Structures are given as structure tokens and as C-alpha cells.
Amino acid sequence: MSSRQVWKNCTFCNSGRKRCFRCGGSGKVAPGWETCYDCKGFGTMICTDCGGAGGRRETIWSPE
């Protein structure tokens, strides 16, 4: 059997970043529209599923 590795994109994020759930991507939270504590005001967070890589390597086996 031979194998090769292919890159599979993460289905949960966009290039390793997810929109912040707490502020909805705005970077600010009410009351007073202060900076969001979770995303530090960026509006996005690192994806926990792929670790910020945007995908993963997957080994595909093919019979010879």
C-alpha cells in the first residue's frame, strides 16, 4: 500500500479564525461598549478545532 498526505480545510472556521461568540465579531460588548474580554477587541478568536492552522493533514492510503 502506498500513502500520501493531503490538506483538508477546517469546516468550523475561516483560515484558522472564528467569529467571537460573545461580541458577535464587533470587538465591543455592552454595557458601555467596552472592549470584549474574550477576543481582546479583534472580533475573532483562534479556532479550537484546528488550533488556528485552518485545516489538518490527512493520510490517504491507496492499494498498489
PDB file of N, CA, C and O in Angstrom, residues 4 17 35 56:
ATOM      1  N   ARG A   4      -0.253   8.943   0.786  1.00  0.00           N
ATOM      2  CA  ARG A   4       0.116  10.333   0.541  1.00  0.00           C
ATOM      3  C   ARG A   4      -0.690  11.194   1.495  1.00  0.00           C
ATOM      4  O   ARG A   4      -1.740  10.786   1.985  1.00  0.00           O
ATOM      5  N   ARG A  17      -9.468  31.195  12.046  1.00  0.00           N
ATOM      6  CA  ARG A  17     -10.105  32.155  12.949  1.00  0.00           C
ATOM      7  C   ARG A  17     -11.617  31.981  12.916  1.00  0.00           C
ATOM      8  O   ARG A  17     -12.195  31.738  11.877  1.00  0.00           O
ATOM      9  N   THR A  35     -14.265  47.029  25.444  1.00  0.00           N
ATOM     10  CA  THR A  35     -13.555  46.035  24.644  1.00  0.00           C
ATOM     11  C   THR A  35     -13.888  44.634  25.133  1.00  0.00           C
ATOM     12  O   THR A  35     -13.878  44.372  26.339  1.00  0.00           O
ATOM     13  N   ARG A  56      -6.044  20.462   8.501  1.00  0.00           N
ATOM     14  CA  ARG A  56      -5.203  19.394   9.045  1.00  0.00           C
ATOM     15  C   ARG A  56      -4.700  18.518   7.900  1.00  0.00           C
ATOM     16  O   ARG A  56      -5.265  18.495   6.813  1.00  0.00           O
TER      17      ARG A  56
END
